[in-house]
Amino acid sequence: MSKEKIKISEALYDIMPSDYQDLVKSATYGKEDRGWKDIGNNKELIEQHSLCAGCPESMAFRYILASLPNPEDTVMVGSTGCTSLVFPMVAVHNIHSLFGNQNAIASGLKRALSVRFPDRTKDVVVLAGDGATVDIGLDMTLQAWFRQEKFTTICFDNELYANTGGQESGLMQKGFVAKMAPVGKLFDKVRLPEIARESGCHYVVNCTVSKPSLVEKVIRNAVHIAREIGPTYLQLYTPCILEIGKNSMEGLQEMRDSEKPTERFAYKEYVSEPAKQLLAELAAKDKERKAAAKQLAGKA
Amino acid sequence: MADIHSVIGTKNKKGQTYTDTWKLMNEAPRTPSFYTGSEVIKEAVRRASCDVMIAYPITPQSEAAALIGELFAEGYIGDYFRGESEFAVMSQCAGAAFGGARVFTTTAGPGTMRAMENFPMWSGARLPIQMIVTCRGINSPLSIQPDTLEIAYLLNTGMLVWHAETAQDFFDWILKGYMVSEEPDVHLPLALCCDGFFVTHTKDVVNLTPADMCLPPYDPYRSPVPCMDMECPPVRMMRDPFVMKSNYISYATHASWQQEVWAAVERSRKHSIKWLNGLIDVENADAEIMLLASGTAVSQSREAIRLLEDEGVRCGLVKVKTLRPWPEEEIREATKNAKHIFVPEFNVTGWLAKELKATIPNHERVHAGPRVAGGMTMPPEIIVNEIKTTLGLKKSFVMAGRGS
């Protein structure tokens, strides 16, 4: 979408909602170097949300949206869960359809956009919880990877069905006592990052969202690789503090505790060979671009 | 996307000429061809300017779905692939339609049921996807035989539901269907049903429009809700869930949207009347005995009427073309003189007779039968005998038309 399309007619400017005025005045659309540091200075793609106070998912949402390399031409696909409460407040097109079918929706969407805009970059990003990604939607998650669909899948892993009140999910830790797991969960946390790698994903990361710069890096990598090469997968720990018995201020510490080297969200990254090559090329181009900009600034 | 009218007369990448649909369907020369129903589906899609087709194997639609794959290989369709299940396929169709593509798919029986959650989502999201339903039995024990039970489930999804009698209906209605379902005041999915095998696997003479003429492309920006391609500014209320935590506003918003979907079904009426030349066809409207049917039961009814006329019994016929919108007024008018109305159906529950009973005054006139189920054929003599038994006429056991 051209940024021109969101320009408000001068005659109508004062009667437009402030959301639109702000989007035109200080949106991050069209800025190549946008990132999490713009939060607070530039108009964000999300301002308010209806999640619980201190919810790590709300932090993740902000970092992700601030890091999308091409938000003016990105469509996001969500699924049933707490994410579907936030998506109506996000300033990119987003689709909520059913529970678990997000990767199927994204497959059709990406292909339609490729047919309709063969010479343009249109990114598709899936963002859903662990229930949608790993349980009810696992078939469609995997099949999209097998088919090498060119979009990024992000799983907000909070290790349970949070939106419905804390029931057992496939990504829950073994032994955790939850609703519908009255004697503790009987099987191990599903190893989806490994499965993603084996299923054909070219970039797989398992981490928490405690560090915004890290989230920014993996989002940009995932979207660029999906655009050029094939499917990518990010599994981000966004604990539901409500359901694991933490206070509003304890979400960040919970993530820090879980990302220690021996813990289940210690940073893990897999990059396929073609993806490594692409990232190197992108880094070289970026360096060149920044050097040129610096030189230009020097001359001025 | 250029305005639809500005592309009329220009050629697509396959060299087909985008043609005004009214002229294509009503004025273009027709060539008689001897094809199976599945082949006719392929020929209609060849002319439909489809962007995306998604396939999955299930009898009896598999052949049509595979033939459309050949069209993709020939370059007539933007994209084509096999989904992993019917639920996934219908979700993939939704994604493609959300992205502004003209979408086509086919399904049958248990597959339709597996995908069922998608259909109210399609209509709620106002996605004008066209889905061919080649009916077959749905219940256990497993069967692949034709049966029309899945139509009953589709009636309340908010989709348009049409029931084709012949392969000729199929050819014309696939193309006309897009014209109705893509109207901005409709913009709903269409389930175009036929009786599996009876239509899909038998050959018939079908008059085809020229293969080098095709429908104008779909313009997603005529949609009443935003197309999800980031070509228009994002707005806070799109096709997303109304915040569904309990409050009166969210209930009211959702309720009004449901009403809007069904209002759109009603608004399709005028377009369907224009394109299909009425929602029903009537023969012998003044007869005291009427048959009312949809699908191939219409053909069987026609033959039964001929047999009855040979014996001096006059009988009329109502062919119901659209089940949604339901032709309420038309059926009331067509049956106002009837003392007895028989409803032959290819399913065990008799959903069409129930619809009829809820529509007309004095519904004790409705005889819900004859019915066959499990994929059995319905010889016209069964219809004749049902009428004769009910009316106390002398039964004939001659199997006319079979050389007896």
XYZ file of C-alpha atoms in Angstrom:
704
model
C 0.000 0.000 0.000
C 1.367 3.356 -0.908
C 1.612 5.737 1.990
C -0.199 8.217 -0.254
C -3.332 6.159 0.280
C -3.523 7.059 3.932
C -3.030 10.768 3.368
C -6.035 12.656 4.584
C -7.644 15.314 2.442
C -6.830 18.670 4.003
C -10.528 19.552 3.920
C -11.384 16.562 6.078
C -8.365 16.573 8.314
C -9.965 18.025 11.421
C -12.928 15.672 11.436
C -10.905 12.482 11.008
C -10.316 10.322 14.078
C -7.034 11.046 15.814
C -5.901 7.500 14.968
C -5.799 8.449 11.295
C -4.259 11.830 11.903
C -1.493 10.214 13.909
C -0.980 7.475 11.334
C -0.320 10.083 8.647
C 1.764 12.372 10.818
C 3.988 9.860 12.498
C 3.390 6.361 11.235
C 6.282 4.017 10.842
C 5.041 3.032 7.385
C 7.680 3.296 4.699
C 10.652 3.500 7.069
C 13.301 0.973 6.267
C 15.030 1.195 9.639
C 11.954 0.989 11.806
C 12.283 -1.050 14.972
C 11.331 -1.402 18.590
C 13.159 1.835 19.495
C 10.465 3.761 17.609
C 7.948 2.706 20.218
C 6.890 5.833 22.047
C 8.266 8.228 19.421
C 6.497 7.124 16.282
C 2.909 6.162 15.848
C 2.778 2.491 16.655
C 0.717 -0.092 14.829
C -0.935 -0.893 18.124
C -1.782 1.628 20.802
C -4.237 0.098 23.185
C -5.126 -3.463 23.896
C -7.604 -5.386 25.944
C -5.181 -7.858 27.503
C -4.505 -8.151 31.220
C -2.215 -5.640 32.923
C 1.397 -6.779 32.574
C 0.617 -9.461 29.998
C 3.858 -10.482 28.238
C 1.827 -11.118 25.094
C 1.081 -7.400 24.887
C 4.833 -6.672 25.000
C 5.413 -9.245 22.286
C 2.690 -7.706 20.141
C 4.334 -4.273 20.362
C 7.825 -5.527 19.574
C 6.619 -7.614 16.643
C 4.564 -4.853 15.095
C 7.384 -2.361 15.540
C 9.772 -4.789 13.822
C 7.797 -5.791 10.717
C 9.983 -4.768 7.802
C 7.066 -3.958 5.528
C 3.932 -3.196 7.578
C 2.353 -1.147 4.805
C 2.134 -4.374 2.784
C 1.819 -6.989 5.507
C -1.325 -8.946 6.298
C -1.498 -10.854 9.569
C -3.555 -13.928 10.290
C -4.646 -14.710 13.823
C -6.673 -17.379 15.491
C -9.056 -17.766 18.370
C -7.496 -16.805 21.693
C -6.233 -13.716 23.467
C -4.560 -12.539 20.242
C -7.992 -12.192 18.668
C -8.839 -9.606 21.311
C -5.896 -7.460 20.228
C -6.042 -7.786 16.455
C -8.979 -5.399 15.995
C -6.710 -2.713 17.437
C -3.781 -3.363 15.116
C -3.124 -1.097 12.131
C -2.385 -3.789 9.578
C -5.008 -5.880 7.852
C -5.628 -8.955 9.879
C -7.870 -11.957 9.591
C -9.479 -13.976 12.319
C -11.415 -16.872 10.889
C -11.694 -20.028 12.945
C -9.689 -21.838 15.586
C -6.571 -23.605 14.323
C -6.925 -22.941 10.600
C -4.605 -19.930 10.544
C -1.885 -21.569 8.445
C -4.461 -22.759 5.909
C -5.946 -19.263 5.719
C -2.456 -17.838 5.303
C -1.663 -20.344 2.527
C -4.666 -19.224 0.492
C -4.029 -15.581 1.299
C -0.363 -15.613 0.335
C -1.120 -17.391 -2.932
C -3.939 -14.972 -3.775
C -1.686 -11.998 -3.084
C 1.046 -13.548 -5.258
C -1.438 -14.016 -8.110
C -2.827 -10.513 -7.778
C 0.432 -8.672 -7.125
C 3.125 -10.685 -8.937
C 5.577 -7.770 -8.969
C 5.047 -6.539 -5.420
C 6.159 -7.704 -1.988
C 3.211 -8.676 0.165
C 4.184 -10.330 3.437
C 1.916 -12.661 5.380
C 2.536 -13.321 9.072
C 0.605 -15.824 11.175
C 0.344 -15.175 14.879
C -1.513 -17.629 17.074
C -1.332 -19.294 20.450
C -0.038 -22.760 21.268
C -3.487 -24.339 21.269
C -4.162 -23.080 17.751
C -0.676 -23.848 16.434
C 0.235 -27.130 18.067
C -3.038 -28.789 19.008
C -6.132 -28.101 16.952
C -4.199 -26.583 14.058
C -1.128 -28.837 13.996
C -2.119 -30.576 10.776
C -2.483 -27.287 8.921
C 0.638 -25.828 10.542
C 2.767 -28.749 9.364
C 1.211 -29.049 5.929
C 1.879 -25.376 5.207
C 5.548 -26.069 5.993
C 5.615 -29.234 3.892
C 4.224 -27.212 0.977
C 6.941 -24.573 1.541
C 4.392 -21.773 1.834
C 6.192 -18.455 1.946
C 5.045 -16.941 5.207
C 6.141 -16.689 8.828
C 4.379 -18.559 11.614
C 4.690 -17.113 15.106
C 3.444 -19.120 18.065
C 2.741 -17.261 21.275
C 3.591 -20.149 23.574
C 2.076 -19.633 26.994
C 2.029 -23.351 27.625
C -1.726 -23.620 28.120
C -5.111 -22.590 26.790
C -5.140 -19.180 28.428
C -8.173 -17.554 26.869
C -10.483 -20.294 28.090
C -9.023 -20.314 31.573
C -5.898 -22.456 31.794
C -6.479 -25.896 30.345
C -3.793 -28.384 29.308
C -2.155 -27.804 25.913
C 0.390 -29.780 23.896
C 3.101 -27.255 24.736
C 2.478 -27.450 28.465
C 5.313 -28.894 30.543
C 5.007 -32.502 31.668
C 3.627 -32.813 35.162
C 2.004 -29.368 35.292
C -1.340 -29.568 37.056
C -3.983 -27.710 35.084
C -7.638 -27.800 34.298
C -8.172 -30.929 32.200
C -4.833 -32.229 33.559
C -6.041 -32.962 37.088
C -3.141 -35.263 37.986
C -0.554 -33.325 36.013
C 0.141 -33.391 32.296
C 1.133 -36.903 31.298
C 3.371 -36.303 28.283
C 6.288 -34.048 27.395
C 6.076 -30.576 25.901
C 5.730 -31.119 22.142
C 9.055 -30.320 20.470
C 7.631 -28.158 17.740
C 10.836 -26.216 16.938
C 12.539 -29.495 16.070
C 9.503 -30.651 14.132
C 9.479 -27.305 12.288
C 13.060 -27.804 11.225
C 12.355 -31.332 10.014
C 9.193 -30.167 8.278
C 11.033 -27.755 6.038
C 11.172 -24.435 7.901
C 14.234 -22.412 6.886
C 14.457 -20.387 10.062
C 13.364 -21.570 13.492
C 13.798 -19.723 16.775
C 12.721 -20.657 20.273
C 13.037 -17.817 22.814
C 11.215 -15.492 25.189
C 10.260 -11.889 24.500
C 12.271 -10.429 27.367
C 14.704 -8.649 24.993
C 13.111 -6.347 22.426
C 16.240 -6.116 20.270
C 16.327 -9.897 19.991
C 12.652 -10.029 19.050
C 13.276 -7.363 16.416
C 16.155 -9.333 14.920
C 14.313 -12.644 14.709
C 11.145 -11.058 13.303
C 13.061 -9.301 10.546
C 15.037 -12.433 9.713
C 11.910 -14.598 9.724
C 9.938 -12.283 7.443
C 12.796 -11.744 4.977
C 13.558 -15.461 4.747
C 9.874 -16.375 4.345
C 9.526 -13.787 1.601
C 12.431 -15.115 -0.449
C 12.956 -18.755 0.455
C 10.230 -20.551 2.376
C 8.444 -21.053 5.680
C 9.845 -19.755 8.967
C 8.768 -20.428 12.546
C 9.175 -18.504 15.795
C 8.110 -19.922 19.134
C 7.978 -17.091 21.662
C 7.318 -17.638 25.349
C 4.596 -15.224 26.425
C 3.547 -16.607 29.807
C -0.014 -16.133 30.963
C 0.775 -14.649 34.339
C -2.834 -15.009 35.384
C -2.914 -18.755 34.873
C 0.504 -19.550 36.351
C -0.193 -17.488 39.454
C 2.085 -14.489 38.944
C 1.479 -10.809 39.574
C 1.356 -8.142 36.879
C 4.938 -7.100 37.505
C 6.354 -10.629 37.406
C 5.983 -11.484 33.705
C 9.420 -10.215 32.693
C 11.166 -12.130 35.475
C 9.270 -15.281 34.565
C 10.639 -15.007 31.025
C 14.179 -14.309 32.265
C 14.016 -17.349 34.510
C 12.823 -19.511 31.620
C 15.520 -18.486 29.164
C 18.485 -19.600 31.285
C 20.787 -22.032 29.441
C 19.298 -25.131 31.033
C 15.683 -23.976 30.799
C 13.101 -24.749 28.125
C 13.257 -21.293 26.496
C 17.035 -21.004 26.261
C 17.671 -19.274 22.922
C 17.762 -21.783 20.081
C 18.087 -20.873 16.443
C 18.184 -22.932 13.277
C 19.007 -21.356 9.919
C 19.036 -23.400 6.709
C 21.941 -22.966 4.292
C 19.979 -20.959 1.712
C 18.642 -18.778 4.529
C 22.159 -18.170 5.869
C 23.227 -17.030 2.440
C 20.264 -14.689 2.168
C 20.891 -13.169 5.601
C 24.534 -12.544 4.643
C 23.452 -10.842 1.422
C 20.910 -8.709 3.260
C 23.488 -7.718 5.875
C 25.963 -6.717 3.141
C 23.342 -4.643 1.351
C 22.323 -3.015 4.588
C 25.906 -2.124 5.368
C 26.328 -0.644 1.915
C 23.120 1.354 2.215
C 24.074 2.758 5.603
C 27.565 3.645 4.410
C 26.099 5.442 1.394
C 23.677 7.323 3.620
C 26.514 8.320 5.913
C 28.572 9.543 2.989
C 25.609 11.532 1.680
C 25.058 13.056 5.118
C 28.768 13.978 5.251
C 28.566 15.787 1.906
C 25.478 17.685 3.009
C -7.361 -3.395 -10.535
C -8.974 -1.778 -13.525
C -12.685 -1.239 -13.505
C -14.493 -4.334 -14.771
C -16.091 -2.470 -17.660
C -12.762 -1.142 -18.880
C -11.406 -4.657 -19.477
C -14.353 -5.862 -21.556
C -13.068 -6.650 -25.027
C -9.447 -6.988 -23.933
C -7.625 -10.296 -23.773
C -6.261 -12.213 -20.798
C -2.878 -13.958 -20.769
C -4.420 -17.029 -22.371
C -5.829 -14.953 -25.216
C -9.430 -15.263 -24.035
C -11.528 -12.138 -24.457
C -13.142 -10.665 -21.361
C -16.784 -10.540 -22.370
C -19.808 -8.816 -20.927
C -21.441 -11.615 -18.979
C -24.974 -10.935 -20.166
C -23.819 -11.094 -23.760
C -21.684 -14.165 -23.071
C -24.561 -16.087 -21.555
C -27.381 -14.872 -23.781
C -25.962 -13.850 -27.143
C -22.705 -15.727 -27.743
C -22.922 -18.728 -30.108
C -23.262 -22.092 -28.415
C -21.677 -25.343 -29.493
C -23.340 -28.651 -28.564
C -20.832 -30.940 -26.848
C -21.183 -34.425 -25.368
C -19.561 -34.295 -21.952
C -19.780 -35.759 -18.457
C -20.868 -33.398 -15.693
C -17.301 -33.287 -14.377
C -16.012 -32.259 -17.798
C -18.680 -29.582 -17.944
C -17.465 -28.184 -14.619
C -14.003 -27.935 -16.159
C -15.360 -26.167 -19.231
C -17.277 -23.667 -17.108
C -14.214 -22.942 -14.982
C -12.149 -22.482 -18.161
C -14.422 -19.517 -18.926
C -14.779 -18.212 -15.350
C -11.546 -16.166 -14.935
C -10.787 -17.914 -11.636
C -7.753 -16.793 -9.670
C -7.386 -19.700 -7.258
C -8.767 -23.252 -7.145
C -8.044 -25.576 -4.243
C -8.645 -29.300 -4.505
C -9.030 -32.377 -2.345
C -9.981 -35.890 -3.409
C -13.379 -37.198 -2.442
C -15.770 -39.129 -4.637
C -17.681 -38.049 -6.714
C -16.045 -34.627 -7.104
C -12.466 -35.870 -7.503
C -12.638 -36.040 -11.267
C -13.791 -32.437 -11.604
C -11.146 -31.258 -9.142
C -8.436 -33.090 -11.084
C -9.650 -31.781 -14.439
C -9.431 -28.239 -13.136
C -5.809 -29.005 -12.253
C -5.279 -29.563 -15.981
C -6.688 -26.094 -16.597
C -4.093 -24.701 -14.176
C -1.333 -26.550 -16.015
C -2.631 -24.969 -19.220
C -2.483 -21.524 -17.600
C -6.191 -20.738 -17.189
C -6.076 -20.386 -13.382
C -3.771 -18.259 -11.245
C -2.986 -20.934 -8.668
C -4.099 -24.471 -7.845
C -3.065 -26.921 -5.161
C -4.273 -29.878 -3.137
C -5.137 -29.113 0.457
C -4.699 -31.543 3.327
C -8.363 -32.017 4.256
C -11.706 -30.514 3.418
C -11.583 -28.312 6.512
C -8.173 -27.018 5.415
C -9.282 -26.577 1.800
C -12.244 -24.447 2.778
C -9.950 -22.417 5.051
C -7.468 -21.995 2.206
C -10.322 -20.878 -0.033
C -11.259 -18.342 2.633
C -7.694 -17.023 2.805
C -7.563 -16.625 -0.960
C -10.933 -14.863 -1.004
C -9.906 -12.589 1.864
C -6.938 -11.642 -0.329
C -9.235 -10.605 -3.178
C -9.138 -13.664 -5.446
C -12.021 -15.250 -7.351
C -12.051 -18.703 -5.775
C -13.475 -22.043 -6.853
C -13.587 -25.412 -5.143
C -15.516 -28.647 -5.211
C -16.650 -31.025 -2.483
C -18.902 -33.946 -1.698
C -20.767 -35.669 1.130
C -18.651 -36.394 4.215
C -16.041 -33.883 3.020
C -18.653 -31.162 2.998
C -19.557 -32.111 6.549
C -15.913 -32.091 7.659
C -15.558 -28.574 6.305
C -18.847 -27.351 7.736
C -17.427 -24.870 10.269
C -16.055 -22.834 7.412
C -19.327 -22.139 5.650
C -20.950 -19.770 8.141
C -17.499 -18.179 8.446
C -17.454 -17.618 4.679
C -20.849 -15.974 4.660
C -20.136 -14.017 7.860
C -16.934 -12.713 6.259
C -18.824 -12.050 2.985
C -16.520 -14.132 0.806
C -18.035 -14.863 -2.640
C -16.402 -18.284 -3.004
C -18.085 -20.725 -5.335
C -18.261 -24.312 -4.129
C -19.616 -27.162 -6.191
C -21.317 -29.768 -4.019
C -21.601 -33.111 -5.782
C -23.890 -34.762 -3.283
C -23.303 -38.224 -1.836
C -24.317 -40.104 1.297
C -22.906 -38.761 4.551
C -23.831 -41.213 7.247
C -22.175 -44.366 8.464
C -21.877 -47.050 7.159
C -19.630 -45.680 4.467
C -21.185 -45.020 1.110
C -20.164 -43.206 -2.027
C -23.617 -43.223 -3.521
C -25.591 -40.093 -4.395
C -27.883 -38.724 -1.739
C -28.776 -35.100 -1.015
C -28.549 -34.969 2.767
C -25.681 -32.461 2.937
C -27.831 -29.846 1.244
C -30.056 -29.819 4.338
C -27.066 -28.786 6.449
C -26.008 -26.041 4.045
C -29.397 -24.343 4.077
C -28.755 -22.444 7.297
C -25.151 -21.401 6.788
C -25.951 -18.053 5.180
C -24.649 -19.262 1.815
C -26.592 -19.052 -1.400
C -27.652 -22.602 -2.267
C -28.674 -23.557 -5.801
C -29.567 -27.062 -6.960
C -28.750 -27.882 -10.586
C -30.806 -30.479 -12.442
C -28.584 -31.087 -15.458
C -25.059 -30.551 -16.734
C -26.422 -27.657 -18.799
C -27.682 -26.002 -15.617
C -24.252 -26.579 -14.170
C -22.398 -24.944 -17.027
C -24.606 -21.862 -17.061
C -25.004 -21.517 -13.304
C -21.294 -21.727 -12.496
C -20.733 -18.633 -14.625
C -23.944 -16.864 -13.615
C -23.316 -17.794 -9.996
C -20.296 -15.536 -9.813
C -22.366 -12.690 -11.227
C -24.916 -13.037 -8.441
C -22.608 -13.810 -5.533
C -20.156 -11.008 -6.371
C -22.779 -8.253 -6.477
C -21.827 -5.694 -3.806
C -25.238 -5.932 -2.157
C -24.917 -9.749 -1.991
C -21.241 -10.730 -1.795
C -21.878 -14.171 -0.357
C -20.553 -17.658 -1.050
C -22.506 -19.946 -3.340
C -22.999 -23.684 -2.840
C -23.932 -24.937 -6.294
C -25.221 -28.450 -5.698
C -25.911 -31.379 -7.973
C -26.749 -35.012 -7.403
C -23.403 -36.818 -7.529
C -22.890 -39.476 -10.231
C -26.337 -38.779 -11.757
C -24.929 -35.498 -13.072
C -21.166 -35.759 -12.609
C -20.575 -39.151 -14.171
C -23.155 -39.305 -16.942
C -22.717 -37.803 -20.374
C -25.123 -35.290 -21.777
C -25.312 -32.837 -24.637
C -24.387 -29.448 -23.267
C -24.358 -26.215 -25.242
C -21.113 -24.448 -24.470
C -20.146 -20.842 -25.039
C -16.933 -20.206 -27.030
C -13.770 -21.207 -25.161
C -12.015 -18.007 -26.182
C -14.507 -15.853 -24.282
C -14.433 -15.520 -20.492
C -15.992 -13.671 -17.586
C -14.623 -10.274 -16.647
C -12.266 -10.572 -13.673
C -13.438 -10.207 -10.085
C -13.013 -6.740 -8.634
C -12.420 -7.206 -4.889
C -12.836 -3.511 -4.224
C -16.562 -3.791 -4.916
C -16.777 -5.832 -1.726
C -18.947 -4.390 1.037
C -16.147 -5.148 3.521
C -12.434 -4.392 3.074
C -10.310 -6.693 0.976
C -7.376 -7.937 3.053
C -4.525 -6.903 0.804
C -3.362 -3.672 2.474
C -4.416 -1.690 -0.576
C -6.829 0.291 1.513
C -6.087 1.777 4.928
C -6.633 -0.578 7.815
C -9.580 0.302 9.960
C -10.279 -0.651 13.520
C -13.406 -2.656 12.735
C -12.892 -5.012 9.860
C -13.787 -8.645 9.700
C -12.442 -9.274 13.158
C -14.356 -10.610 16.055
C -16.383 -8.058 17.859
C -14.863 -8.098 21.307
C -16.845 -11.018 22.515
C -16.691 -10.613 26.240
C -20.151 -10.178 27.622
C -21.681 -6.831 26.959
C -24.848 -5.742 25.276
C -23.093 -3.807 22.516
C -21.153 -6.845 21.372
C -24.328 -8.950 21.340
C -26.182 -6.282 19.397
C -23.337 -5.803 16.939
C -23.088 -9.496 16.271
C -26.840 -9.912 15.993
C -27.133 -7.077 13.495
C -24.339 -8.617 11.432
C -26.121 -11.958 11.325
C -29.246 -10.167 10.169
C -27.217 -8.379 7.503
C -25.911 -11.688 6.150
C -29.446 -13.004 5.796
C -30.609 -9.705 4.341
C -27.887 -10.148 1.723
C -29.281 -13.606 0.930
C -32.636 -11.935 0.339
C -31.063 -9.224 -1.789
C -29.615 -11.917 -4.051
C -33.193 -12.724 -5.076
C -33.480 -10.001 -7.704
C -30.129 -10.873 -9.246
C -30.935 -14.592 -9.287
C -34.284 -13.907 -10.946
C -32.513 -11.919 -13.651
C -29.799 -14.471 -14.366
C -31.753 -17.714 -13.869
C -34.954 -16.391 -15.429
C -36.820 -16.908 -12.175
C -36.128 -18.881 -9.033
C -38.486 -21.659 -10.135
C -39.752 -23.112 -13.410
C -43.397 -24.121 -13.602
C -45.219 -26.461 -15.946
C -49.018 -26.916 -15.977
C -49.533 -24.341 -13.231
C -53.292 -24.914 -13.218
C -53.087 -28.661 -12.502
C -54.666 -29.992 -9.322
C -51.797 -32.456 -8.854
C -48.375 -30.877 -8.670
C -44.884 -32.249 -8.283
C -42.300 -30.038 -6.619
C -38.653 -31.035 -6.846
C -35.073 -29.886 -7.147
C -32.008 -31.498 -8.746
C -32.389 -34.652 -10.801
C -35.670 -35.433 -9.043
C -37.028 -32.821 -11.481
C -36.022 -34.973 -14.453
C -37.635 -38.018 -12.885
C -40.755 -35.974 -12.205
C -40.952 -34.863 -15.838
C -40.919 -38.475 -16.946
C -43.560 -39.373 -14.358
C -45.782 -36.578 -15.665
C -45.471 -37.998 -19.188
C -46.472 -41.442 -17.940
C -49.437 -40.052 -16.052
C -50.593 -38.067 -19.073
C -50.612 -41.304 -21.074
C -53.193 -42.531 -18.588
C -55.163 -39.327 -18.626
C -53.951 -37.946 -15.313
C -52.855 -34.316 -15.586
C -50.031 -33.227 -13.372
C -47.965 -30.047 -13.001
C -44.348 -29.437 -12.009
C -42.420 -26.908 -9.984
C -38.652 -27.017 -10.475
C -36.980 -25.272 -7.548
C -33.704 -23.758 -8.764
C -32.600 -21.786 -5.717
C -32.994 -23.185 -2.220
C -31.398 -20.046 -0.754
C -32.888 -17.628 -1.396
C -35.982 -19.745 -0.915
C -38.631 -18.913 -3.564
C -41.443 -18.514 -1.077
C -43.769 -16.218 -3.024
C -43.184 -18.004 -6.301
C -44.008 -21.402 -4.779
C -47.156 -20.094 -3.116
C -48.337 -18.708 -6.427
C -47.390 -21.821 -8.389
C -49.175 -24.170 -6.001
C -52.271 -22.122 -5.254
C -54.508 -24.322 -7.444
C -53.000 -27.595 -6.331
C -55.021 -29.982 -4.208
C -52.112 -32.411 -3.907
C -48.422 -31.606 -3.997
C -45.904 -34.466 -4.178
C -42.261 -33.938 -3.324
C -39.921 -36.606 -4.705
C -36.517 -36.483 -3.041
C -33.199 -38.318 -3.067
C -32.758 -38.315 0.703
C -34.243 -40.023 3.711
C -35.314 -36.982 5.731
C -37.368 -35.081 3.182
C -35.931 -31.641 3.804
C -37.495 -30.142 0.687
C -40.984 -31.277 1.724
C -40.412 -29.705 5.143
C -39.396 -26.413 3.542
C -42.498 -26.546 1.373
C -44.805 -27.324 4.287
C -43.478 -24.282 6.116
C -44.172 -22.113 3.072
C -47.676 -22.720 1.790
C -51.117 -22.505 3.353
C -53.014 -25.757 3.921
C -49.880 -27.796 4.054
C -51.808 -31.020 4.481
C -51.786 -30.884 0.670
C -48.106 -31.811 0.775
C -47.270 -35.484 0.369
C -43.637 -35.840 1.423
C -42.597 -38.432 -1.086
C -41.715 -40.570 -2.780
C -38.234 -40.644 -1.301
C -35.275 -42.823 -2.100
C -32.086 -42.854 -0.108
C -28.688 -44.478 0.108
C -27.937 -43.675 -3.511
C -30.844 -45.552 -5.073
C -32.269 -44.326 -8.333
C -35.867 -43.159 -8.468
C -37.646 -44.724 -11.452
C -40.494 -42.455 -12.598
C -42.892 -45.327 -11.949
C -42.272 -44.929 -8.217
C -43.499 -41.368 -8.450
C -46.490 -42.463 -10.550
C -47.413 -45.164 -8.059
C -47.020 -42.836 -5.085
C -49.486 -40.448 -6.667
C -51.896 -43.195 -7.610
C -51.765 -44.829 -4.178
C -52.385 -41.539 -2.418
C -55.253 -40.591 -4.703
C -56.796 -44.086 -4.783
C -56.215 -44.559 -8.504
C -55.589 -47.926 -10.104
C -51.896 -48.723 -9.973
C -49.886 -49.515 -13.040
C -46.955 -51.862 -12.750
C -45.801 -51.447 -16.316
C -42.198 -50.306 -16.366
C -42.665 -47.901 -19.218
C -39.669 -46.808 -21.189
C -37.794 -50.013 -20.458
C -38.952 -51.967 -23.459
C -41.615 -53.837 -21.497
